[in-house]
Short mmCIF file of C-alpha atoms and ligand atoms in Angstrom, two decimals:
data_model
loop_
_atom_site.label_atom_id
_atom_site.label_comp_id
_atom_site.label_asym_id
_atom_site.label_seq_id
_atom_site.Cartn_x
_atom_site.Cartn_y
_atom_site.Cartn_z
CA UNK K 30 0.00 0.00 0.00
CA UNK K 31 1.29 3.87 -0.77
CA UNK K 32 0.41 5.56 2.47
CA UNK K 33 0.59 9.03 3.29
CA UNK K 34 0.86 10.55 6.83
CA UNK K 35 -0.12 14.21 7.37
CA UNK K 36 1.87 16.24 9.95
CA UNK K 37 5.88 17.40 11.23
CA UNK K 38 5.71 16.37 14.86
CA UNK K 39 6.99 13.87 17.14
CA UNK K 40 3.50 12.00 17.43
CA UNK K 41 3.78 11.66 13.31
CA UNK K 42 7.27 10.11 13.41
CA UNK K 43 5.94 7.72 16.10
CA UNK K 44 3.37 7.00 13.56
CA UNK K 45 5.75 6.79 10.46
CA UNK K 46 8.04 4.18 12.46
CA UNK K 47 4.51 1.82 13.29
CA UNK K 48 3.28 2.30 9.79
CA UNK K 49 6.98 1.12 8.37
CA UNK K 50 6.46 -2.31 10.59
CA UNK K 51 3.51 -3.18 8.76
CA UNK K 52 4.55 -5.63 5.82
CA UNK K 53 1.49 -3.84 3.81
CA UNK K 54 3.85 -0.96 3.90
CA UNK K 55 5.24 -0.45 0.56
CA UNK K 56 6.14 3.03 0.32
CA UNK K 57 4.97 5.91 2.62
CA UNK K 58 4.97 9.43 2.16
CA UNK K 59 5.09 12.04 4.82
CA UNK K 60 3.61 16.20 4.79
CA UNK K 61 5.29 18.04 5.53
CA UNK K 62 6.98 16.14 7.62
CA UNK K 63 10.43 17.27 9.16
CA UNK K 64 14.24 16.74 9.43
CA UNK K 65 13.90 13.02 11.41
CA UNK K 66 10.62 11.94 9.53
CA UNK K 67 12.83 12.45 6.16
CA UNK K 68 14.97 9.20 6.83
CA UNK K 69 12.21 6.56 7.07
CA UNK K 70 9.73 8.50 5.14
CA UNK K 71 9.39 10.31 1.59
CA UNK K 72 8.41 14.23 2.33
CA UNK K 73 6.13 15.93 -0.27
CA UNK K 74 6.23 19.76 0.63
CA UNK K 75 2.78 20.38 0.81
CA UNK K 76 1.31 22.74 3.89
CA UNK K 77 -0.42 20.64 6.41
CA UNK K 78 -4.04 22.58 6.26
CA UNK K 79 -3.56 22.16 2.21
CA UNK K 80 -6.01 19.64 1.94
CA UNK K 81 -7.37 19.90 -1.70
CA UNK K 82 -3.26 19.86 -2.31
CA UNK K 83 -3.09 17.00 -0.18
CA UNK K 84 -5.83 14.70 -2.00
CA UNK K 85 -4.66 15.87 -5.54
CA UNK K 86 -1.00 14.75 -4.20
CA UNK K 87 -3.06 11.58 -3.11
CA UNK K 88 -4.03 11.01 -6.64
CA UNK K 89 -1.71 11.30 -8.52
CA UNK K 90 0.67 9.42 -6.12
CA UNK K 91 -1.67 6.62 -5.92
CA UNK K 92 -2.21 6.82 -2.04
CA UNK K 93 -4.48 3.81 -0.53
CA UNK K 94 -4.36 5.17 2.58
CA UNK K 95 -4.31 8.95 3.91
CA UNK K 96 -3.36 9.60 7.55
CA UNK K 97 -4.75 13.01 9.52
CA UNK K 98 -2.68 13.21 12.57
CA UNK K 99 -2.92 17.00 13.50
CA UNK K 100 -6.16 18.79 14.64
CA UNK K 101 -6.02 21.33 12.98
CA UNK K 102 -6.87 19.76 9.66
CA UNK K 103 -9.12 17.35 11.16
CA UNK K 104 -11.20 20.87 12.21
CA UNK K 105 -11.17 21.93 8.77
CA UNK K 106 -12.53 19.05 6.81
CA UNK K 107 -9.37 17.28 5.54
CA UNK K 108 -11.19 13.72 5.67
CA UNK K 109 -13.85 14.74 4.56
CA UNK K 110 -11.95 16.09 0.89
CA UNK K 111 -10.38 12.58 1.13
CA UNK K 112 -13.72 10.73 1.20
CA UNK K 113 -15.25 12.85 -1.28
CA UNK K 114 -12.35 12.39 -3.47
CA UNK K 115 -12.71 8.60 -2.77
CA UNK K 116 -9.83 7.76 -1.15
CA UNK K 117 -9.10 6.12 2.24
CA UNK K 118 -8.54 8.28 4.93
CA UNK K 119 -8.13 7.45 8.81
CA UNK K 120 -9.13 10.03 11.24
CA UNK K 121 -12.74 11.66 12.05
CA UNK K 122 -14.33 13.83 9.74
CA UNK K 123 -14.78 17.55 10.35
CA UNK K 124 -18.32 16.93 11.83
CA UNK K 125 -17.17 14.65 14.47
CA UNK K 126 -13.56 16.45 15.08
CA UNK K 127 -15.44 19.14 17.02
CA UNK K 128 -15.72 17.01 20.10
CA UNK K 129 -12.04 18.59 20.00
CA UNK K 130 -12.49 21.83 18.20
CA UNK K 131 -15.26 23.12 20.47
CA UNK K 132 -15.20 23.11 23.67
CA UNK K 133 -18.59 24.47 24.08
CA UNK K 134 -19.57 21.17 21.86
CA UNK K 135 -18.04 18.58 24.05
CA UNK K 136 -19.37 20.16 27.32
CA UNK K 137 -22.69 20.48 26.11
CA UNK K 138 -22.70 16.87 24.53
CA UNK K 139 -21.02 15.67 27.75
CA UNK K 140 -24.29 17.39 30.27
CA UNK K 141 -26.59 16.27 28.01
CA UNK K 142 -25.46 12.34 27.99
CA UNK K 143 -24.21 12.21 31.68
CA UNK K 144 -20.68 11.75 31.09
CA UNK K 145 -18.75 13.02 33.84
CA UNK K 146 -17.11 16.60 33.80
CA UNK K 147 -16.29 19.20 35.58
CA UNK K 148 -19.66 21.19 36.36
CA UNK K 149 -19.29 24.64 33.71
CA UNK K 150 -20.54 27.65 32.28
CA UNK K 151 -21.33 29.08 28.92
CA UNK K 152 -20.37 32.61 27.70
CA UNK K 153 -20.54 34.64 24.98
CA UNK K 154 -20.57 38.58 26.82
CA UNK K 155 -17.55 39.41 28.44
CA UNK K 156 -19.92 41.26 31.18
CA UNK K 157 -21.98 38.27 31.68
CA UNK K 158 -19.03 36.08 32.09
CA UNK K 159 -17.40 38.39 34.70
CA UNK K 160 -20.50 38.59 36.56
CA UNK K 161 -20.63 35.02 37.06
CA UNK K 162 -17.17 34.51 38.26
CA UNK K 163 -17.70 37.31 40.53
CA UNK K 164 -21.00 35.75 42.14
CA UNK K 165 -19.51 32.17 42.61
CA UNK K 166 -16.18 33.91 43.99
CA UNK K 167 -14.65 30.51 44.15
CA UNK K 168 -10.78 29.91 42.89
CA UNK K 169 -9.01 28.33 41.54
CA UNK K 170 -11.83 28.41 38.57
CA UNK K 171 -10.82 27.53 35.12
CA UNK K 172 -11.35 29.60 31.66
CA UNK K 173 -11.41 27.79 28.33
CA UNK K 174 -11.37 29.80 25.44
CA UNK K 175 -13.93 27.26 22.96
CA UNK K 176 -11.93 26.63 19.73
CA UNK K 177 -8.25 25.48 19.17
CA UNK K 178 -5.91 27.07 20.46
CA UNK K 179 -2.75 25.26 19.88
CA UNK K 180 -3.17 23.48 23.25
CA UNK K 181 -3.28 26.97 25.07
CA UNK K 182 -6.59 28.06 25.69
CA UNK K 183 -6.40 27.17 29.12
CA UNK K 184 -6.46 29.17 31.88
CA UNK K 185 -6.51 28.25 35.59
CA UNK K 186 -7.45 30.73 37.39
CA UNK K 187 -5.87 30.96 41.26
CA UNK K 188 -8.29 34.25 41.85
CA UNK K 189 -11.48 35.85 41.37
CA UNK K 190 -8.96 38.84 39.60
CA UNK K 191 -7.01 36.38 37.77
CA UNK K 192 -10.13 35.16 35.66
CA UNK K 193 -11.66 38.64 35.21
CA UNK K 194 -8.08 39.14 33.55
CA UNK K 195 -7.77 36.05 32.09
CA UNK K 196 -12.22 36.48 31.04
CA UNK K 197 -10.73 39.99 29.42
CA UNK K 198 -7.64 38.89 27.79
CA UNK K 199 -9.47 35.95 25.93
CA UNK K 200 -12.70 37.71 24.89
CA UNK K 201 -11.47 41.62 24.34
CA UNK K 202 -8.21 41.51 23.67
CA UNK K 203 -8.35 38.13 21.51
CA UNK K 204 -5.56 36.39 22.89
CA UNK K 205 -6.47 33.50 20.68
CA UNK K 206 -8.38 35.17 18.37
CA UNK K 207 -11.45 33.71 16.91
CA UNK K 208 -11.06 31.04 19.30
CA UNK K 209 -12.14 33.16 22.43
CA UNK K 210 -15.77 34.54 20.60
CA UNK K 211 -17.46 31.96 23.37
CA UNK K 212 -15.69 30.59 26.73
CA UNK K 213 -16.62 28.12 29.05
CA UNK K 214 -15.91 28.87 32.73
CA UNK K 215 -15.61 25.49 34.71
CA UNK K 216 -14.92 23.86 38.33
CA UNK K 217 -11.53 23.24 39.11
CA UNK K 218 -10.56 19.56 39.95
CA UNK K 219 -7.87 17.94 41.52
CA UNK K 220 -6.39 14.49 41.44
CA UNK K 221 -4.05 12.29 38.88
CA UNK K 222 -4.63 13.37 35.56
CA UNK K 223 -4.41 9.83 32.36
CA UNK K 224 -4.62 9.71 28.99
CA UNK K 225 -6.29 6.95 27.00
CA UNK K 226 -6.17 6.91 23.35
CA UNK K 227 -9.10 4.94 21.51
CA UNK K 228 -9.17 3.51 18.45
CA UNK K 229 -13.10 3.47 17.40
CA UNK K 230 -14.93 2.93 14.21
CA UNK K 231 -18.08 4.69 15.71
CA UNK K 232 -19.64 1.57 16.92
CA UNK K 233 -16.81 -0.45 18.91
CA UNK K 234 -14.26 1.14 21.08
CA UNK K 235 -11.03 -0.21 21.88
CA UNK K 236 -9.17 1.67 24.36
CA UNK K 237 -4.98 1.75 24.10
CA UNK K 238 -2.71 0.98 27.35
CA UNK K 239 -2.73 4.79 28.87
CA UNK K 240 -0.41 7.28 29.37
CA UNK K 241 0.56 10.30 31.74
CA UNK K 242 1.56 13.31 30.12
CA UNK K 243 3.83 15.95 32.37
CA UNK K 244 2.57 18.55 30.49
CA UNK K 245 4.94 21.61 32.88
CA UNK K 246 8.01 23.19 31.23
CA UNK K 247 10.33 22.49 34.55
CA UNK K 248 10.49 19.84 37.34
CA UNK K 249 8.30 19.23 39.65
CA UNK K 250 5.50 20.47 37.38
CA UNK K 251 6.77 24.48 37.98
CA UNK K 252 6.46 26.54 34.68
CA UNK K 253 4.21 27.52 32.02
CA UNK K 254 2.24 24.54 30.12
CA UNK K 255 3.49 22.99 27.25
CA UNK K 256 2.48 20.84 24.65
CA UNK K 257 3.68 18.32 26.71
CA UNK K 258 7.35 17.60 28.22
CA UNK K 259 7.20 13.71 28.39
CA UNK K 260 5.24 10.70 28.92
CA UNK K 261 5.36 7.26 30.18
CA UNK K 262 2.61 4.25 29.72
CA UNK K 263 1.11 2.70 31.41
CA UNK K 264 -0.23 5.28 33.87
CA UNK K 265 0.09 4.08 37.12
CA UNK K 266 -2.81 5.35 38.99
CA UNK K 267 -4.64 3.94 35.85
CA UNK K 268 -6.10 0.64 37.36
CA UNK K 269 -8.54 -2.30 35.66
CA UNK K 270 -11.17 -1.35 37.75
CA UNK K 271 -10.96 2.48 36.74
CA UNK K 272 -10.76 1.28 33.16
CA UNK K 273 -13.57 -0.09 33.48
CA UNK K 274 -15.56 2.39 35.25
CA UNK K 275 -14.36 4.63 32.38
CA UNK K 276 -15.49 2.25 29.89
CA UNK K 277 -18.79 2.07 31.30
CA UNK K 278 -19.01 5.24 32.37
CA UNK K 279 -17.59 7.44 29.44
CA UNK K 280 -15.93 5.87 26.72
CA UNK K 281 -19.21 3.51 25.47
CA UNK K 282 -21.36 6.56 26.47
CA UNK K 283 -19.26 9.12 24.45
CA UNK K 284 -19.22 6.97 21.14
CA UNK K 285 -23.14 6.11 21.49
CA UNK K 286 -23.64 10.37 22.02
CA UNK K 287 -21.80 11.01 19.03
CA UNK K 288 -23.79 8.83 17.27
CA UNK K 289 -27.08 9.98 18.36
CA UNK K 290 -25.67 13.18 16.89
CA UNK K 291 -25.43 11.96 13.80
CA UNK K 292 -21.85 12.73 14.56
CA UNK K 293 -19.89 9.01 14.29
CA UNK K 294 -16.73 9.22 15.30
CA UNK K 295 -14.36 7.24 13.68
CA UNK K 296 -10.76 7.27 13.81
CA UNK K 297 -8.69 7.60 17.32
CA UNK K 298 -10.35 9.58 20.07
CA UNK K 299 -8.48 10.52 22.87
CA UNK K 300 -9.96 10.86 26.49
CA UNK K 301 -7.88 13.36 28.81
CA UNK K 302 -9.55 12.41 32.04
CA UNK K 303 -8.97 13.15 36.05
CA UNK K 304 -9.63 10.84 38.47
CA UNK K 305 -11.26 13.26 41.03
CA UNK K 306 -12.04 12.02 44.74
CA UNK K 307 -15.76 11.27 42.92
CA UNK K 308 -14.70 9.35 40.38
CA UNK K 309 -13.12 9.82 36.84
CA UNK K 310 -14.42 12.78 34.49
CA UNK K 311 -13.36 14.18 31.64
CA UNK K 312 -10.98 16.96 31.57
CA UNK K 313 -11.00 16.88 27.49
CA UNK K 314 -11.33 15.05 24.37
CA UNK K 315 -9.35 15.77 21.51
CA UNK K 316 -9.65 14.09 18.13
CA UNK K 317 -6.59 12.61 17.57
CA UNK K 318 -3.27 10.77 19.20
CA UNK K 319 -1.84 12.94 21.58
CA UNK K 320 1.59 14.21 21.46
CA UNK K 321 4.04 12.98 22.89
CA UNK K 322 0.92 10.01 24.23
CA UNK K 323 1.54 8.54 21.15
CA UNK K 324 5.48 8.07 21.19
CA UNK K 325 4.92 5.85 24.50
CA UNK K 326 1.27 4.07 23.51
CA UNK K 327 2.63 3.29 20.01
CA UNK K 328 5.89 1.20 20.77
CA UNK K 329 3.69 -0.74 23.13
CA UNK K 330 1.31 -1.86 19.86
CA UNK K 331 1.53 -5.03 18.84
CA UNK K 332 -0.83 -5.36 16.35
CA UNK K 333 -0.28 -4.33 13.11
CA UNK K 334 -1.59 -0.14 12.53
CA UNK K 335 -2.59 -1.03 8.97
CA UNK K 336 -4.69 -3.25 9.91
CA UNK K 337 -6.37 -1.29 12.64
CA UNK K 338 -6.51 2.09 10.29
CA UNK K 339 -8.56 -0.64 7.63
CA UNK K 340 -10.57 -2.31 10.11
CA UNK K 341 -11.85 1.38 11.47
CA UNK K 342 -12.44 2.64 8.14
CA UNK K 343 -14.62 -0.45 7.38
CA UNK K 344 -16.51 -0.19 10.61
CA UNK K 345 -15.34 -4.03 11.72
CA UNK K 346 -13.55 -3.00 14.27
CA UNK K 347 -15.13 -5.23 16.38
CA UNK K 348 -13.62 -7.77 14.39
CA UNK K 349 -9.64 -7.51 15.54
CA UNK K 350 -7.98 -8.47 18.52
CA UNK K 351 -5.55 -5.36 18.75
CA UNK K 352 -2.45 -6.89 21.42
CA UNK K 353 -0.22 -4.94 23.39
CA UNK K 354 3.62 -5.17 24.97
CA UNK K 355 3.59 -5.76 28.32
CA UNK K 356 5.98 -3.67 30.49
CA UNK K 357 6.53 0.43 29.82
CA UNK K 358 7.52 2.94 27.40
CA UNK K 359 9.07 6.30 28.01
CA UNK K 360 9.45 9.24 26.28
CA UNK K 361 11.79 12.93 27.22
CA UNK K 362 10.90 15.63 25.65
CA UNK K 363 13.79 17.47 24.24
CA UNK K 364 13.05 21.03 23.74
CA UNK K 365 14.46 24.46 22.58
CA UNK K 366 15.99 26.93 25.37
CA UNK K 367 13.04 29.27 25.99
CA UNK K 368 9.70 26.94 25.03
CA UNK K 369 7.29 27.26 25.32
CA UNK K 370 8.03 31.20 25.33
CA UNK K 371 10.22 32.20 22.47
CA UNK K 372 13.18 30.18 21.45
CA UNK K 373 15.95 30.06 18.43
CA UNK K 374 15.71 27.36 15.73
CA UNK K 375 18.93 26.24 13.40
CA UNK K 376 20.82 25.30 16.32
CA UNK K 377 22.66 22.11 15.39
CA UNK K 378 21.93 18.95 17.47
CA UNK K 379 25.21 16.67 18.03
CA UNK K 380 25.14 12.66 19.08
CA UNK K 381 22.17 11.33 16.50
CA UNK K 382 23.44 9.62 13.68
CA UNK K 383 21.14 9.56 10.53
CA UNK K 384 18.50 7.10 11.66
CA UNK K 385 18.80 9.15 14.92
CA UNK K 386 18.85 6.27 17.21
CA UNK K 387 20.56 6.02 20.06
CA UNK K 388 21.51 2.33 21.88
CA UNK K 389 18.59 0.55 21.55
CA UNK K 390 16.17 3.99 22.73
CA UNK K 391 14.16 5.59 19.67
CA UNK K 392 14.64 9.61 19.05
CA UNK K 393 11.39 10.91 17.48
CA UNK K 394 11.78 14.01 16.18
CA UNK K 395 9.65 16.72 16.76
CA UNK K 396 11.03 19.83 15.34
CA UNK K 397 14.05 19.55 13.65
CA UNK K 398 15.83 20.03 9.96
CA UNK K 399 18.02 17.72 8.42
CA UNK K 400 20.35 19.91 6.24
CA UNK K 401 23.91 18.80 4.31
CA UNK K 402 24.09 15.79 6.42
CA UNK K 403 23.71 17.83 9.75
CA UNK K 404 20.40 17.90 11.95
CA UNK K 405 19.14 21.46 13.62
CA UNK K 406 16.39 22.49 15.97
CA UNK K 407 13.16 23.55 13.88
CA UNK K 408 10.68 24.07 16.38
CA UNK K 409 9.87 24.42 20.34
CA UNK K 410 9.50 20.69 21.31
CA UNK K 411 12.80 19.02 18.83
CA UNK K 412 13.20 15.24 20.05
CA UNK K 413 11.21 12.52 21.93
CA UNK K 414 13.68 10.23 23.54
CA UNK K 415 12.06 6.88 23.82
CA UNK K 416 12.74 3.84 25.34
CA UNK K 417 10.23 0.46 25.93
CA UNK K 418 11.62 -2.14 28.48
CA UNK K 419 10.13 -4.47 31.46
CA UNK K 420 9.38 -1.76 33.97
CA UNK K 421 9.12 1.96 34.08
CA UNK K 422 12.58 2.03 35.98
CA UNK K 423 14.13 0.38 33.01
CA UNK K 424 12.45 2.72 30.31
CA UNK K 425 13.07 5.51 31.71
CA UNK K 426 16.85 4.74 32.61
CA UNK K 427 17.68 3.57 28.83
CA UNK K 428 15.56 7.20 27.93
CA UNK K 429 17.69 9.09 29.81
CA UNK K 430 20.94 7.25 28.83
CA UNK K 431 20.07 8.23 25.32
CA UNK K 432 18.83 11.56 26.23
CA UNK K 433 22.63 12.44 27.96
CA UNK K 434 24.55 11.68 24.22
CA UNK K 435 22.31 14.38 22.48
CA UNK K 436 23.63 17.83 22.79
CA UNK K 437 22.23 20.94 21.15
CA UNK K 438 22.58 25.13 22.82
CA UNK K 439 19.86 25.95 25.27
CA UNK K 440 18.37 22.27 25.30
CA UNK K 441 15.99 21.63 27.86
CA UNK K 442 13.74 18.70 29.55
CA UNK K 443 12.51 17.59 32.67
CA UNK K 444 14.57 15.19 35.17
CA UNK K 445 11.36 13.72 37.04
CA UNK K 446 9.32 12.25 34.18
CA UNK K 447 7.88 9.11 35.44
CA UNK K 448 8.74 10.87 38.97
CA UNK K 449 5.41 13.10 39.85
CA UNK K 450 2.49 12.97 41.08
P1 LIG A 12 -6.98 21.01 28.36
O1 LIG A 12 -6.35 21.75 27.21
O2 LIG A 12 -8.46 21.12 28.46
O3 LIG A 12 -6.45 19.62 28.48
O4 LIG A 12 -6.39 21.69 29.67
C1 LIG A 12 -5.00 21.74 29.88
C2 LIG A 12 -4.70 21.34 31.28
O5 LIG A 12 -5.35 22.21 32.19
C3 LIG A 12 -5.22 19.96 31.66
O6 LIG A 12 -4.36 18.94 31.30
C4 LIG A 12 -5.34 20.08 33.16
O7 LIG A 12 -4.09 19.89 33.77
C5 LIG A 12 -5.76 21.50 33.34
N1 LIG A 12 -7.22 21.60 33.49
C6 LIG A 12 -8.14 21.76 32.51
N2 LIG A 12 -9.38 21.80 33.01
C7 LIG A 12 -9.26 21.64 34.35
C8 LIG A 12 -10.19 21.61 35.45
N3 LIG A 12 -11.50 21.74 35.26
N4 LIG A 12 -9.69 21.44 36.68
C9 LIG A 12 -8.36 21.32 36.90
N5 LIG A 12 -7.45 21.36 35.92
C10 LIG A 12 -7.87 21.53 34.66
N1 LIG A 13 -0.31 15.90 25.04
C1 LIG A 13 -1.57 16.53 24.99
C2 LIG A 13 -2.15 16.67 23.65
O1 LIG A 13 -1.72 16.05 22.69
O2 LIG A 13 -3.09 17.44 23.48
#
C-alpha cells in the first residue's frame, strides 16, 4: 500500500516508524513532515491545512491510505476532501472532530449524555461572564477559550482577579483570536490526571494501554504549560477497575452520544480524564493521538496499525484483537531553550546519527531540519527520547541514557518524568 501521513511532529514520526512495521507498507509518504521523519519516510512539501493539495498529491501518487494526525486539519474538513475524493482516509471527519475543536460542543454533549465533567458555564458577553465569576467567587476556577488554540486556551485561574483578567484577555483583547468569541468557565478539579487513546470505528471502542503526560516546562510540574514535556505508559494510577468504570461510564457513552448526533466518530479519540475524589471525568477530548501520548502508547502496539486504520475505516472493528507489549515505554521531551516562550531554531543537534537512534532507545523528532548531512532544531519541542523495556525504571533509565549523548545550545527537559504525582 502507498500511504501518506499528514503532519511534522513527534506524534507523526511515532506514527511513520509503526506504519513502516507493517509488511502492507510499501512506500509511505510524509507532509510536511520534518528533518527526522525524512529518513524513514518520503516528504512531499505540501502545507499541512492544504487539503485539496493534499488529495490531488493523493491522486496522482496513488495513495491507498491517507493519515490526519494534527487537529487542525481534522477541524477543517481534511477527511472529509479525502472521502469525497474517494480515497481512504483514517481520522474523524470535520463533523465529528469538534468534540475537539469546540469546547462548548463537548461540554454540552457531555451534560446532556451524563458523562462526567467538571460542572461549567457558557459565555458569549464578556460582562456576563465576569459577573458570574464574581457571584460564585470561588478559585481556583478555570477559563477555556472554545476553539483550538494550539493546546493553550487554558487558563486556571488561582483568583477571582485572575479570571476577570484572564475572562478579558481571551474575549477583548483576543488572545487567541477567533477562538475566544465563546468561553466556558468550569470547576476546578484535583487528582491524577491519564490519557487513554481509543481507536473506534463509531460503533466499537477499543481503548490503548494509557499514558501520563507531564505537560509543565520544569520539574516538579513548575512553569508555564506545554504541549507536553514527556510521557510514560502505562499510567500508574490507571487501574482495571478504573478502566472499566471509564469504559462504562464514558468511553461507550461518548461513542453512542456522538452517534445519536449523527456525529460518528471514527478514527482515534483521545480521552484526557482526572480521576477526582468522585470518580473519573473528563478533563478533554481531543480528536486525535496525543503528542508525545503517542510516542509511548505506540511502541507498546503489537498489532499491526494497517490493519487497525482498515478495520476502522470499514466499521469491523469489532472484528480484531488489537495486542499490546507488556511492560513500559518512556518518552523525554527534548526542547528548545526558551519553550514554550520564544526560542531560536537552526541550532545544530550533536550525538544522533542519521536514523537518529541512540543504543537501543528511539529519538522521534519533533522539530528539527536535516540539512547537508547535519540535523538542527526547527521548532519548540525538537526530540522525543524513547525507550520500551520491562518496567518503568528500566524505560526511563535507557531514555535518559540516550537523552545524555544528544547535545544541542539551550536544550531543555525535565529530570522527574515518570517521577510526579
Ligand atoms: P486542556 O487543554 O483542556 O487539556 O487543559 C489543559 C490542562 O489544564 C489539563 O491537562 C489540566 O491539567 C488542566 N485543566 C483543565 N481543566 C481543568 C479543570 N476543570 N480542573 C483542573 N485542571 C484543569
Ligand atoms: N499531550 C496533549 C495533547 O496532545 O493534546
Amino acid at each position: 500500500m502507498n500511504i501518506l501521513m499528514i503532519g511534522s511532529g513527534g506524534r507523526e514520526h511515532a506514527l511513520v516508524k509503526k506504519l513502516l512495521e507493517s509488511p502492507k507498507c510499501t512506500k509511505l509518504y510524509c507532509a510536511p513532515g520534518n528533518g527526522g521523519i525524512a529518513a524513514d519516510a518520503e516528504l512531499v512539501d505540501i502545507n499541512v491545512m492544504d487539503k485539496h493539495g493534499m488529495v490531488e498529491f493523493a491522486k496522482k501518487n496513488s495513495i491507498d491510505l491517507a493519515f490526519v494526525a494534527p487537529d487542525d486539519p481534522l477541524a477543517d474538513g481534511m477527511v472529509d476532501v479525502f472521502e469525497a475524493a474517494g480515497i481512504r482516509a483514517f481520522g474523524p471527519n470535520a463533523k465529528a472532530a469538534v468534540i475537539e475543536a469546540s469546547k462548548v460542543f463537548s461540554k454540552n454533549l457531555m451534560k446532556k449524555y451524563n458523562i462526567p465533567t467538571a460542572k461549567y458555564e457558557v459565555f458569549d458577553n464578556v460582562e456576563k461572564a465576569i459577573q458570574y465569576v464574581k457571584s460564585e467567587n470561588t478559585a481556583p476556577i478555570v477559563v477555556k477559550a472554545d476553539g483550538l488554540a494550539l493546546g493553550k486556551g487554558v487558563i486556571i485561574a488561582q483568583t477571582v482577579d485572575e479570571a476577570v483578567a484572564a475572562i478579558k484577555s481571551i474575549m477583548q483583547d483576543k488572545k487567541f483570536g477567533d477562538s475566544g468569541n465563546n468561553i466556558v468557565i468550569e470547576e476546578f478539579l484535583t487528582g491524577p490526571e491519564v490519557s487513554v487513546l481509543a481507536f473506534t470505528d463509531g460503533k466499537c471502542v477499543k481503548p490503548m494501554v494509557s499514558s501520563k503526560d507531564h505537560k509543565r516546562a520544569y520539574d516538579n510540574d513548575e512553569g508555564l504549560n506545554t504541549g507536553g514535556m514527556g510521557t510514560i505508559s502505562p499510567n500508574p494510577y490507571y487501574t482495571d477497575e478504573i478502566a472499566q468504570e471509564c469504559m462504562d461510564t464514558i468511553f461507550k457513552p461518548t461513542i453512542d452520544a456522538m452517534n445519536k448526533e449523527g456525529r460518528p466518530f471514527k478514527g482515534c479519540l483521545y480521552f484526557g480524564l482526572m480521576l477526582t475524589p468522585n470518580g473519573p471525568k473528563v478533563i478533554e477530548y481531543n480528536a486525535r493521538f496525543g503528542d508525545p501520548e503517542a510516542q509511548v502508547v505506540l511502541p507498546r502496539l503489537k498489532t499491526d496499525l494497517v490493519d487497525i486504520c482498515e478495520a476502522v475505516i470499514d466499521e469491523k472493528l469489532s472484528d480484531i484483537d488489537i495486542e499490546w507489549y507488556d511492560g513500559a515505554a518512556a518518552c523525554v521531551v527534548m526542547a528548545s531553550g526558551g519553550y514554550p516562550l520564544s526560542y531560536k531554531k537552526g541550532i545544530e543537534i550533536f550525538g544522533l546519527d542519521q536514523k537518529g537512534q541512540v543504543d537501543g532507545a528511539v529519538v522521534y523528532h519533533a522539530g528539527t531540519k536535516f540539512e547537508n548531512g547535519k540535523y538542527y532544531t526547527n521548532g519548540g519541542r525538537v526530540l522525543g527520547v524513547t525507550a520500551r523495556a520491562d518496567n518503568l525504571d528500566d524505560a526511563l533509565k535507557k531514555a535518559y541514557a540516550a537523552v545524555d549523548k544528544i547535545k544541542f545550545d539551550g536544550a531543555h527537559y525535565r529530570k522527574d518524568i515518570g517521577k510526579t504525582k
